[in-house]
Short mmCIF file of C-alpha atoms in Angstrom, two decimals:
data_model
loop_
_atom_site.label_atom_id
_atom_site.label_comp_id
_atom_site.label_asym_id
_atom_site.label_seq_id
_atom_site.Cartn_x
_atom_site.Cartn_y
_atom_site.Cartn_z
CA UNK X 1 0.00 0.00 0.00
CA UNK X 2 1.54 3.67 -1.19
CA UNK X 3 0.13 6.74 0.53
CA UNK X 4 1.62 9.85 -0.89
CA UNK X 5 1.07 13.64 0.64
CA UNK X 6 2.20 16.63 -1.30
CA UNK X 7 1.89 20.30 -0.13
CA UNK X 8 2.93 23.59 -2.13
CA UNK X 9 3.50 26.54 -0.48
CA UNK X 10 4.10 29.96 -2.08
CA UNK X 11 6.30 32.33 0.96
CA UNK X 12 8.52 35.38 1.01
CA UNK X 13 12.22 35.73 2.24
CA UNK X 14 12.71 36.61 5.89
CA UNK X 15 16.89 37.09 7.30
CA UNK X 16 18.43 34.33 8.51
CA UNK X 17 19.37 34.71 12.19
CA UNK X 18 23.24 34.26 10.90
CA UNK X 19 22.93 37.64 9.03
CA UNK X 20 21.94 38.92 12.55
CA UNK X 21 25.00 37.58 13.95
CA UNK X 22 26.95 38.67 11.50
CA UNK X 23 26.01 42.18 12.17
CA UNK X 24 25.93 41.89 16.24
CA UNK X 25 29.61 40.31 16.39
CA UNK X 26 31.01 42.88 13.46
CA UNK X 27 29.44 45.99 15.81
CA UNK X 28 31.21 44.26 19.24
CA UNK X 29 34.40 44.03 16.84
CA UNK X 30 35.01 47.33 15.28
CA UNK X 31 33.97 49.06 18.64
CA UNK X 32 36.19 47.01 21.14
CA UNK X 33 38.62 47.91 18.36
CA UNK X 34 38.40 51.39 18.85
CA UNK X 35 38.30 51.15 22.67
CA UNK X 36 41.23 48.62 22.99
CA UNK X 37 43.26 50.12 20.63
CA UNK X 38 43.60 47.30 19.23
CA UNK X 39 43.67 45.70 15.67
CA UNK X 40 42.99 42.14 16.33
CA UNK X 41 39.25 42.62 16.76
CA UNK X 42 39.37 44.96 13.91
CA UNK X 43 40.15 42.51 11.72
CA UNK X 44 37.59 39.73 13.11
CA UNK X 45 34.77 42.65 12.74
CA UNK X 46 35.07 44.65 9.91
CA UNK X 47 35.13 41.05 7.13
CA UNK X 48 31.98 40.44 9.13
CA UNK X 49 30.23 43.83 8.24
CA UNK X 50 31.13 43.66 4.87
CA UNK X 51 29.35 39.71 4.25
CA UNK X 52 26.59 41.62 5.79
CA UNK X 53 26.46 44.23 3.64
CA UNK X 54 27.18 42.03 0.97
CA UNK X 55 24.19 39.92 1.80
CA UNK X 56 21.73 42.76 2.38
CA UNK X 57 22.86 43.52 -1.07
CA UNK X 58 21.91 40.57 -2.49
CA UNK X 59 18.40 40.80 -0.44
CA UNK X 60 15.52 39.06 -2.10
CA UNK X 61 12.26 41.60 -2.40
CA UNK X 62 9.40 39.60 -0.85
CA UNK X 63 6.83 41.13 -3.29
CA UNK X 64 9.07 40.78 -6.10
CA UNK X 65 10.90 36.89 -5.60
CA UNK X 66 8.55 35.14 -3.66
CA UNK X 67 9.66 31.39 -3.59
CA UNK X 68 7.82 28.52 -4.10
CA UNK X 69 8.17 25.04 -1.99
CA UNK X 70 6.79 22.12 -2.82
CA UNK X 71 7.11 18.79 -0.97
CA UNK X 72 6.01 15.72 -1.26
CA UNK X 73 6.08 12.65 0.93
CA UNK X 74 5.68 9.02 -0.18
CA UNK X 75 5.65 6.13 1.57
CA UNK X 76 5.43 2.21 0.49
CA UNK X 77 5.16 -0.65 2.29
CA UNK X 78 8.47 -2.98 1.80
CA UNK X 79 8.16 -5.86 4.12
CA UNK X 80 5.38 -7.64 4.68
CA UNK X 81 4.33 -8.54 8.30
CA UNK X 82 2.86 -7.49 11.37
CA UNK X 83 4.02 -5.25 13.95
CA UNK X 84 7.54 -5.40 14.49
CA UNK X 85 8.13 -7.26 11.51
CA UNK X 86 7.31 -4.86 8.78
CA UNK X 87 9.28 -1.51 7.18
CA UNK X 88 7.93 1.37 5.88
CA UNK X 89 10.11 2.95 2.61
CA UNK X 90 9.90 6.58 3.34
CA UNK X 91 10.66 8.65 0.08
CA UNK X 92 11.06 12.50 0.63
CA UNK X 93 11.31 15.11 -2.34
CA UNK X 94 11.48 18.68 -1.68
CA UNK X 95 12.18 21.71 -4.07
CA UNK X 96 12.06 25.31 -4.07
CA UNK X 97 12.01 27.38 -7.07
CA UNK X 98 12.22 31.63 -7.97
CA UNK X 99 9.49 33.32 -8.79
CA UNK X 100 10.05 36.47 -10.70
CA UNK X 101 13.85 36.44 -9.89
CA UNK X 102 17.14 35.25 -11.14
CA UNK X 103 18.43 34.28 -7.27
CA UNK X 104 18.11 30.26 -6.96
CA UNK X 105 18.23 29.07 -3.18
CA UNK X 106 21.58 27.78 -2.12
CA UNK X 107 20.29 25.08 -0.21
CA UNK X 108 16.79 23.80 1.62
CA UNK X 109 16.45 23.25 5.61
CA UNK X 110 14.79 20.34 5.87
CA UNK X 111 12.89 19.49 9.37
CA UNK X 112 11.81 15.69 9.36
CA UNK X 113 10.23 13.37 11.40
CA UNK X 114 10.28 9.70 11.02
CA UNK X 115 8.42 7.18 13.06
CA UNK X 116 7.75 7.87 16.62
CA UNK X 117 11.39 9.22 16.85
CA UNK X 118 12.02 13.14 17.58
CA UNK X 119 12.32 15.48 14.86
CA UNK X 120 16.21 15.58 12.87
CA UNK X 121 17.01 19.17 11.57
CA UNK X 122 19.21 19.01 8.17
CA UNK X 123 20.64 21.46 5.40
CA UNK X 124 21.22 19.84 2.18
CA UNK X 125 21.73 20.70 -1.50
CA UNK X 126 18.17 21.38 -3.71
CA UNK X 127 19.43 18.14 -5.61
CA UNK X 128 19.93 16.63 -2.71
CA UNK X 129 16.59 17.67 -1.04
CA UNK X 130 14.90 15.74 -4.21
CA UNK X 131 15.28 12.35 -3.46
CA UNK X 132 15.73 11.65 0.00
CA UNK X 133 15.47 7.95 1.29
CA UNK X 134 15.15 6.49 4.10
CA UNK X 135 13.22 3.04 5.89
CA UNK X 136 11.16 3.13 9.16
CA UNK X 137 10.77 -0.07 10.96
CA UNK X 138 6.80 -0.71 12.29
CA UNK X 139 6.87 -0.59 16.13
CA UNK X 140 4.06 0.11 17.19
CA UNK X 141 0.73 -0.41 16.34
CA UNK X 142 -2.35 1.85 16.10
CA UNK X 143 -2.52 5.34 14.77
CA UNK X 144 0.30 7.28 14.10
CA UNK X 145 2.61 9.84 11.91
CA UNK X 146 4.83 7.80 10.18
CA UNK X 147 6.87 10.49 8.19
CA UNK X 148 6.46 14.47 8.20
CA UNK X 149 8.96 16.90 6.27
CA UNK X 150 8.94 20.80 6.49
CA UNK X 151 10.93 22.86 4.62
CA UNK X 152 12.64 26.36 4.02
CA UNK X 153 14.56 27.61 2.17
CA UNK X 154 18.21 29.51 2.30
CA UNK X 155 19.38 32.48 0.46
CA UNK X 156 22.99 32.94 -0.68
CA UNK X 157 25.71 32.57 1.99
CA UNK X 158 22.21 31.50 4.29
CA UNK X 159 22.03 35.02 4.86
CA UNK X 160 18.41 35.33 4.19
CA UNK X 161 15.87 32.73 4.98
CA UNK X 162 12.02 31.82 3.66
CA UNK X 163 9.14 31.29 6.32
CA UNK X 164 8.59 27.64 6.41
CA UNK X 165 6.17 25.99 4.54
CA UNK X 166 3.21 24.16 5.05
CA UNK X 167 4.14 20.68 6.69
CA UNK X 168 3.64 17.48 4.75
CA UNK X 169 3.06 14.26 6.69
CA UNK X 170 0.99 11.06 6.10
CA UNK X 171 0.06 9.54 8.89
CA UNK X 172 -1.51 5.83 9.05
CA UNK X 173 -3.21 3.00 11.34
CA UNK X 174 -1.48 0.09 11.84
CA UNK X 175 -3.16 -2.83 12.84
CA UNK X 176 -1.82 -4.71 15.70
CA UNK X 177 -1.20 -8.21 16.09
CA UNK X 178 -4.05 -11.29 16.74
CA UNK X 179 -3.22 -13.63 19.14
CA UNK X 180 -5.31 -17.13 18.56
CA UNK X 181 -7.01 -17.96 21.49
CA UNK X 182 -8.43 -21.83 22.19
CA UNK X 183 -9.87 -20.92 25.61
CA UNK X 184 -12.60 -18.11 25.91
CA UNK X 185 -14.33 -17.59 29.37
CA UNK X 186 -18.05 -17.14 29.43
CA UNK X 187 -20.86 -15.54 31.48
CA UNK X 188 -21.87 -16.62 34.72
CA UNK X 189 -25.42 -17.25 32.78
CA UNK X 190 -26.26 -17.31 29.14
CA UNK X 191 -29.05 -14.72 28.18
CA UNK X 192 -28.76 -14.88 24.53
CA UNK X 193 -31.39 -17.02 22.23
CA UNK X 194 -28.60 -18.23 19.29
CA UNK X 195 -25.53 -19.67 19.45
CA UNK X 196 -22.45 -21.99 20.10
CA UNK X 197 -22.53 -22.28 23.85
CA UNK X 198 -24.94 -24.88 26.28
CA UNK X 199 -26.83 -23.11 28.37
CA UNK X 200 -28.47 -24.45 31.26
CA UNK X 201 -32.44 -23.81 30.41
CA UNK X 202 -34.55 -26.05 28.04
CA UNK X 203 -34.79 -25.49 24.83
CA UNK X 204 -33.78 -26.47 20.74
CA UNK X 205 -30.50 -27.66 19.43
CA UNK X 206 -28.09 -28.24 22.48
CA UNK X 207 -27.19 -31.24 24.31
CA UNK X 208 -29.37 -34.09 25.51
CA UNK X 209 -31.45 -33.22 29.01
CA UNK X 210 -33.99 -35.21 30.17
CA UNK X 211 -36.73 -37.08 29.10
CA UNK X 212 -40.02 -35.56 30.47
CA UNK X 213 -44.12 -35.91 29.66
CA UNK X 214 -45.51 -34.79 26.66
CA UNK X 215 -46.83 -31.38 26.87
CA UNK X 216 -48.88 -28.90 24.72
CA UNK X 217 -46.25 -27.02 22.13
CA UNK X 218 -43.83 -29.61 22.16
CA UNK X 219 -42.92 -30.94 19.04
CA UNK X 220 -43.63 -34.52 17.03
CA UNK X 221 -40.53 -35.32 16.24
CA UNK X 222 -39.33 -35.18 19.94
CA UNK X 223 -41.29 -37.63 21.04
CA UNK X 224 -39.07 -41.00 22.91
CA UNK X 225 -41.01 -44.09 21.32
CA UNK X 226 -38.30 -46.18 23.36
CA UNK X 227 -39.52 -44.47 26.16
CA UNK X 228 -43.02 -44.19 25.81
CA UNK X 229 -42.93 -47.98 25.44
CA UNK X 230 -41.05 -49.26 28.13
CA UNK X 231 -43.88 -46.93 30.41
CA UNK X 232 -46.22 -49.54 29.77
CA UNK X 233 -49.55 -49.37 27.60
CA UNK X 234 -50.82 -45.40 29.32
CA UNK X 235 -51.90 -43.11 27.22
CA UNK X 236 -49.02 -40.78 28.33
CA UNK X 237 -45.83 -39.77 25.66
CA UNK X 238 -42.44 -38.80 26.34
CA UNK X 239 -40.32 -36.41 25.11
CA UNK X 240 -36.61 -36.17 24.82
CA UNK X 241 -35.69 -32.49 25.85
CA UNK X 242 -32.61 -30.95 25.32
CA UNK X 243 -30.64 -27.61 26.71
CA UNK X 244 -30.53 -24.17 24.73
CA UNK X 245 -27.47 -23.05 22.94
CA UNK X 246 -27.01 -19.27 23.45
CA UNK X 247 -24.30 -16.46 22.42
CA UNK X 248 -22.69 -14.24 25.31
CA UNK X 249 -22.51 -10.97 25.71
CA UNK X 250 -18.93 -9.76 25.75
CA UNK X 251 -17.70 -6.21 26.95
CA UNK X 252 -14.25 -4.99 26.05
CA UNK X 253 -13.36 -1.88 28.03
CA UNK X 254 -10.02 -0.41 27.25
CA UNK X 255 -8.12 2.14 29.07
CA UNK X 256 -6.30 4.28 26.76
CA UNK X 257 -5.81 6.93 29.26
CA UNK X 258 -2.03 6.48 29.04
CA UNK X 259 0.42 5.03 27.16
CA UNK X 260 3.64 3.67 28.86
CA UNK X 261 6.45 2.22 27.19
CA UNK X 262 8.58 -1.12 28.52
CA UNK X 263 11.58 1.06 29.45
CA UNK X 264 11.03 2.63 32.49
CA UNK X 265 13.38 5.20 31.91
CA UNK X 266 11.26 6.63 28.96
CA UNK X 267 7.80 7.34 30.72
CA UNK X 268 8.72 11.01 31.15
CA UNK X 269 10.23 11.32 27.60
CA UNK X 270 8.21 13.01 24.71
CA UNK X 271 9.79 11.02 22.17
CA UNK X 272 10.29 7.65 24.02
CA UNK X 273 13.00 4.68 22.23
CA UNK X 274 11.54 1.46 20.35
CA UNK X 275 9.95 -0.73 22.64
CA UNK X 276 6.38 -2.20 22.93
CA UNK X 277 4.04 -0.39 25.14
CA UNK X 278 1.19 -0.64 27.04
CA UNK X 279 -1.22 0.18 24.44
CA UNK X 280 0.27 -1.95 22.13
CA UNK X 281 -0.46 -4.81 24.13
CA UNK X 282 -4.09 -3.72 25.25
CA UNK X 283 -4.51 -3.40 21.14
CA UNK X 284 -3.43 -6.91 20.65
CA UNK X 285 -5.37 -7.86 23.54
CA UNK X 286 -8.86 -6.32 22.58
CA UNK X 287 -8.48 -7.58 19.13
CA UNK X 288 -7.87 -10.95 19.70
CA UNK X 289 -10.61 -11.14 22.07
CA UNK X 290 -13.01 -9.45 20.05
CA UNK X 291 -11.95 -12.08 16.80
CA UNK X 292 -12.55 -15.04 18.92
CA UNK X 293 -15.55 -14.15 20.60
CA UNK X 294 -16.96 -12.77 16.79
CA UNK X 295 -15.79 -16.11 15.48
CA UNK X 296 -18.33 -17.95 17.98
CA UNK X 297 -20.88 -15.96 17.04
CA UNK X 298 -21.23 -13.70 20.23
CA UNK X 299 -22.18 -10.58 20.87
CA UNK X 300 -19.12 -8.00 21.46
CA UNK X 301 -19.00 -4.34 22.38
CA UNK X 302 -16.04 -1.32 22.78
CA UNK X 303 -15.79 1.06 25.12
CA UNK X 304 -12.43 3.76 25.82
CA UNK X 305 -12.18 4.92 28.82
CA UNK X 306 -10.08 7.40 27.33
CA UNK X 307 -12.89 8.95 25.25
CA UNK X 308 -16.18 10.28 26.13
CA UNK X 309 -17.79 9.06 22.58
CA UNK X 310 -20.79 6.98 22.37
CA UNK X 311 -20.18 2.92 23.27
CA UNK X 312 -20.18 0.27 20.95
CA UNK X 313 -22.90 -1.95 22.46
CA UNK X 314 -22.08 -5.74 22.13
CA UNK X 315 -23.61 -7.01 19.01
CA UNK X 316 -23.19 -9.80 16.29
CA UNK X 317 -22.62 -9.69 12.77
CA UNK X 318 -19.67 -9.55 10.80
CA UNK X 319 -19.88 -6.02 10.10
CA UNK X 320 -20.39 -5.08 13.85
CA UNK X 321 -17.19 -6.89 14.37
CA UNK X 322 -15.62 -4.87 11.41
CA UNK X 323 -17.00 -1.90 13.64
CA UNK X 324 -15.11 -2.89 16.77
CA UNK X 325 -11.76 -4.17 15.21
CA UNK X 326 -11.81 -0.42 13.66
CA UNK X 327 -12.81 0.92 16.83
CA UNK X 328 -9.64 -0.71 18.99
CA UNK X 329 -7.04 -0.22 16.34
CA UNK X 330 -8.11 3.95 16.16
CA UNK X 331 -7.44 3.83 20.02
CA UNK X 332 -4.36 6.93 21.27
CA UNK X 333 -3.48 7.76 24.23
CA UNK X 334 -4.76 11.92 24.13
CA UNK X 335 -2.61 12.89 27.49
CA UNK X 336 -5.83 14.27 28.59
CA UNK X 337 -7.21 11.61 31.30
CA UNK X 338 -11.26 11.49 30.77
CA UNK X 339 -12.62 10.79 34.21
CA UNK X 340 -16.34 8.83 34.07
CA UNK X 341 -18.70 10.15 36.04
CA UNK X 342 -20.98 7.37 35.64
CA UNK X 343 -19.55 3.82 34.94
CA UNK X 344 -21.32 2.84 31.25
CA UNK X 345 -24.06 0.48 31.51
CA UNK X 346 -23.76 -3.03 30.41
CA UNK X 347 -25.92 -5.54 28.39
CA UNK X 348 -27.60 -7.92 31.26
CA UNK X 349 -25.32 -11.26 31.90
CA UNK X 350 -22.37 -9.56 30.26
CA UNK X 351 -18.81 -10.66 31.04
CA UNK X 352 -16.39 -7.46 30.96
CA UNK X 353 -12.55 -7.39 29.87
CA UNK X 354 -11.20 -4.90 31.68
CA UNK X 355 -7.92 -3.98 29.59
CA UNK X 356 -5.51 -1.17 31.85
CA UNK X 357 -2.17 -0.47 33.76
CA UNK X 358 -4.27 -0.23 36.80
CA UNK X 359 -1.62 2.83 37.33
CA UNK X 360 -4.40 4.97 39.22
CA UNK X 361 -7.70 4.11 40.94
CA UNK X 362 -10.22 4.39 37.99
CA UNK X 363 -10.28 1.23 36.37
CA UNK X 364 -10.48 -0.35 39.75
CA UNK X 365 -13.44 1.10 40.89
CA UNK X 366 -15.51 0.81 37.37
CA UNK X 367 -14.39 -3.16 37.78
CA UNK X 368 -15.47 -3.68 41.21
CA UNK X 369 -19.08 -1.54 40.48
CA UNK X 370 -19.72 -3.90 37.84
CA UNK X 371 -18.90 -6.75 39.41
CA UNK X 372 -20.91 -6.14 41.79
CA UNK X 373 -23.87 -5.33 39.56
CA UNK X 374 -23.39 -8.93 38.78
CA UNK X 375 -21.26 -9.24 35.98
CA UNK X 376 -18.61 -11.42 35.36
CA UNK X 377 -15.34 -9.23 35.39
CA UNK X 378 -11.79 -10.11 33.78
CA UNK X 379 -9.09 -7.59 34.76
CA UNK X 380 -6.50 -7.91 32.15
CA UNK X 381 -2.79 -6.22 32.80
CA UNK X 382 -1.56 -5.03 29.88
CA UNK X 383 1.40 -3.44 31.30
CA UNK X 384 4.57 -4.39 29.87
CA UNK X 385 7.55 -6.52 31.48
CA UNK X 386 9.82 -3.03 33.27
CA UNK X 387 13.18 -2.39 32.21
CA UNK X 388 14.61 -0.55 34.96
CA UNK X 389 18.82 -0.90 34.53
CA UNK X 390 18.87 2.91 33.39
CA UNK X 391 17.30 4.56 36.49
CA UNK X 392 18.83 5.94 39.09
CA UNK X 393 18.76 4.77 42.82
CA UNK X 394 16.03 7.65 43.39
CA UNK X 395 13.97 6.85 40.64
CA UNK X 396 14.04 3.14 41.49
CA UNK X 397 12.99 3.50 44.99
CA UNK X 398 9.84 5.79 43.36
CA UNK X 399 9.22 3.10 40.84
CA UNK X 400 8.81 0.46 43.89
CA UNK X 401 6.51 2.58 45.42
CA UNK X 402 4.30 3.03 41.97
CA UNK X 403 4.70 -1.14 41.74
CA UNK X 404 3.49 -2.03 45.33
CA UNK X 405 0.49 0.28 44.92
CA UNK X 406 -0.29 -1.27 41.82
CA UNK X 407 -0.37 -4.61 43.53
CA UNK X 408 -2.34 -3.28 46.25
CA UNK X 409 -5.13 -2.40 43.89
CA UNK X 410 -4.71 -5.94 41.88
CA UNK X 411 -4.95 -7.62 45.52
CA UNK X 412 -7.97 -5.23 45.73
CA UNK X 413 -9.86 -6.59 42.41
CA UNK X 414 -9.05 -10.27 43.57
CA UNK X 415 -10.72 -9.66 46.70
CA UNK X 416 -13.61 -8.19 45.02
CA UNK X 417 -14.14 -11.17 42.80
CA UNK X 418 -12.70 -9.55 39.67
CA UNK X 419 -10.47 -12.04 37.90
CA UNK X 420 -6.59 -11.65 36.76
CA UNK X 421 -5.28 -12.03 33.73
CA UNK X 422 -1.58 -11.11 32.82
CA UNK X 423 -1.38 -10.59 28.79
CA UNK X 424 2.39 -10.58 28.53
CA UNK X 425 3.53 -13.65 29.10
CA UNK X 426 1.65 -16.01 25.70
CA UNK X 427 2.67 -19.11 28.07
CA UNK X 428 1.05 -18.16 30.79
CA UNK X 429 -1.97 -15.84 29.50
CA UNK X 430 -3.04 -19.37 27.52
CA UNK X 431 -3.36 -21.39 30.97
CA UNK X 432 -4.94 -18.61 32.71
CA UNK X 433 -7.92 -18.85 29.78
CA UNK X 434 -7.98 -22.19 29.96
CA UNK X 435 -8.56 -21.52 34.07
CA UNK X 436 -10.95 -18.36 33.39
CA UNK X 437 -13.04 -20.92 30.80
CA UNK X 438 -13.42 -24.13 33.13
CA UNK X 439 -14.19 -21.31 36.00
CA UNK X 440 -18.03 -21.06 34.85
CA UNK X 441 -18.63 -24.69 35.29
CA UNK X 442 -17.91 -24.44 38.87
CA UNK X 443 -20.26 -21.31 39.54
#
């Protein structure tokens, strides 16, 4: 897939802040000259004043020879893979040409920003500037920039400089991994009239039940001749009744309120290294949940704690599922924490995922309301294995603190009834589903 984003940008010339300089330092020398009675500075100030001068001379008229930039951005998917395994070709192709006048620019100053990595500041030739190349590895999934250029341009000597022009960036979602999944918990009880599970009422199309009397609205073809027979000669029939299958009704609630990355050292950092995060594995999570559940035909619904925007309520249907795939992979962390007023309301008999850091007390207390509303409530940790060898002996000692009250409020959902489940580990996040699904049997 290529996604290409081109911007022109039509600006005027503006001096460069090393014609300033220029100026400043050739003033300082020619006076300390004068006061020092002295020739060195002299000679330091006085070539300055004249490249000055000889800029200013050479001074494009903004009205006269405006410049034109145009940029373009192109990127193309080389490797094909999932997260972590694919790379992005990034192709970059800047120019700026005269308008009215004869002047060319020298060179272009060329801001760019590739990945989630901070922004590299370069000065290069126009041919240069033209074809620029460069590959981005996938890290992380979800929204995000993967490339944006902005340029300027430089006068002769960079003495005079244009106002930069309009950024170009293209900016996609990446879709995060899918982790199969052979154990699903259910609900405590099965509400739903279609589907792949056994409930435990009467009904079409599960497992056998019982064999009971015949009675008004029960079909023909149920009736136990074997049955009826070995009753004796009575007028009475038997039927052979069987258990309901129903769909559940699945909840995935992910906090998106932050976004922390493995290396510990990092969390304050704007621009943090390479390494998976937290919402990369609540992404993962939440979409391989909502794939397995969709594949079984149940009912699934999104909610972000992060946003205040309408939830997704659980529903079947391929395209509903389309609907919440979408949903989780648009999820960012907005570094504005939402704080819910009310906790959302749930379909009856639903069994909630709750997917956070459990970093502050919010996610904690919207588990332990619905559980006890009478849900059935997963807490998932999604919070990534810490890497603390690069903090200091301070920072460590604030990091244990942040880790035991953490705990504290996982001991807190345990006690509650909520249910753990670590998504790091694939080894051990398997055996805990395969715990989580026999768990309903023994309600």
């Amino acid at each position: 897939m290529t996604e290409r984003a081109v911007t022109v940008t039509r600006t005027g010339w503006m001096p460069s802040p090393a014609l300033a300089g220029a100026i400043v330092v050739g003033v300082i020398g020619v006076v300390a000259a004068f006061v020092m009675s002295r020739l060195e500075p002299a000679l330091i100030g006085i070539p300055l004043l004249l490249s000055a001068a000889w800029g200013w001379d050479r001074r494009p008229a903004a009205s006269v020879d405006p410049v034109e930039i145009s940029t373009a951005v192109t990127v193309d998917e080389t490797a094909s893979g999932d997260v972590g395994d694919a790379t992005l070709g990034i192709h970059v192709a800047a120019s700026a040409t005269q308008g009215r006048g004869t002047q060319r620019p020298d060179a272009l100053h060329l801001r760019l920003g590739l990945g989630g990595a901070g922004p590299v500041e370069a000065v290069v030739t126009p041919r240069t500037a033209a074809d620029l190349r460069s590959e981005v590895p996938i890290v992380h999934s979800g929204p995000q920039r993967v490339a944006a250029v902005e340029v300027r341009a430089l006068g002769a000597d960079a003495a005079w400089a244009s106002t930069p022009a309009d950024e170009a960036a293209v900016e996609r979602v990446v879709r995060p991994r899918r982790a199969p999944l052979r154990s699903l918990p259910l609900p405590a009880r099965l509400l739903g009239l279609t589907g792949q599970h056994i409930s435990t009422r009467p009904g079409d199309g599960g497992e056998f039940r019982d064999i009971d009397l015949f009675h008004p609205g029960d079909r023909l073809r149920r009736i136990d001749w074997k049955a009826t027979a070995r009753a004796g000669r009575g007028v009475d029939l038997y039927v052979r009744r069987t258990t309901a299958t129903s769909d559940a009704a699945v909840h995935l609630v992910l906090d998106a309120r932050d976004d922390v990355s493995a290396v510990v050292a990092d969390w304050p950092r704007a621009y943090p290294r390479p390494a998976v995060s937290s919402l990369d594995l609540a992404r993962e999570a939440a979409s391989s949940l909502a794939a397995a559940y969709a594949g079984a035909a149940d009912r699934v619904g999104f909610d972000d704690l992060g946003e205040s925007r309408r939830v997704l309520p659980p529903r079947a249907g391929a395209r509903h599922r389309e609907r919440v795939l979408r949903a989780i992979e648009a999820t960012a962390a907005n570094g504005a924490p939402f704080t819910r007023v009310r906790s959302p309301r749930l379909a009856p008999g639903s069994i909630v995922f709750v997917l956070s850091t459990f970093l502050d007390d919010q996610p904690v207390t919207l588990a332990l309301t619905w559980r006890a509303a009478g849900h059935r409530v997963v807490a998932v940790d999604v919070l990534p294995a810490r890497d603390a060898r690069e903090l200091p002996a301070r920072d460590r000692l604030a990091l244990r603190t942040i880790e035991l009250e953490r705990s504290l409020r996982l001991e807190q959902l345990q006690s509650g009834g909520v249910e753990l489940l670590v998504w790091q580990d694939a080894a051990l996040r398997e055996a805990a589903l395969r715990v989580l699904a026999s768990g309903r049997a023994r309600r």
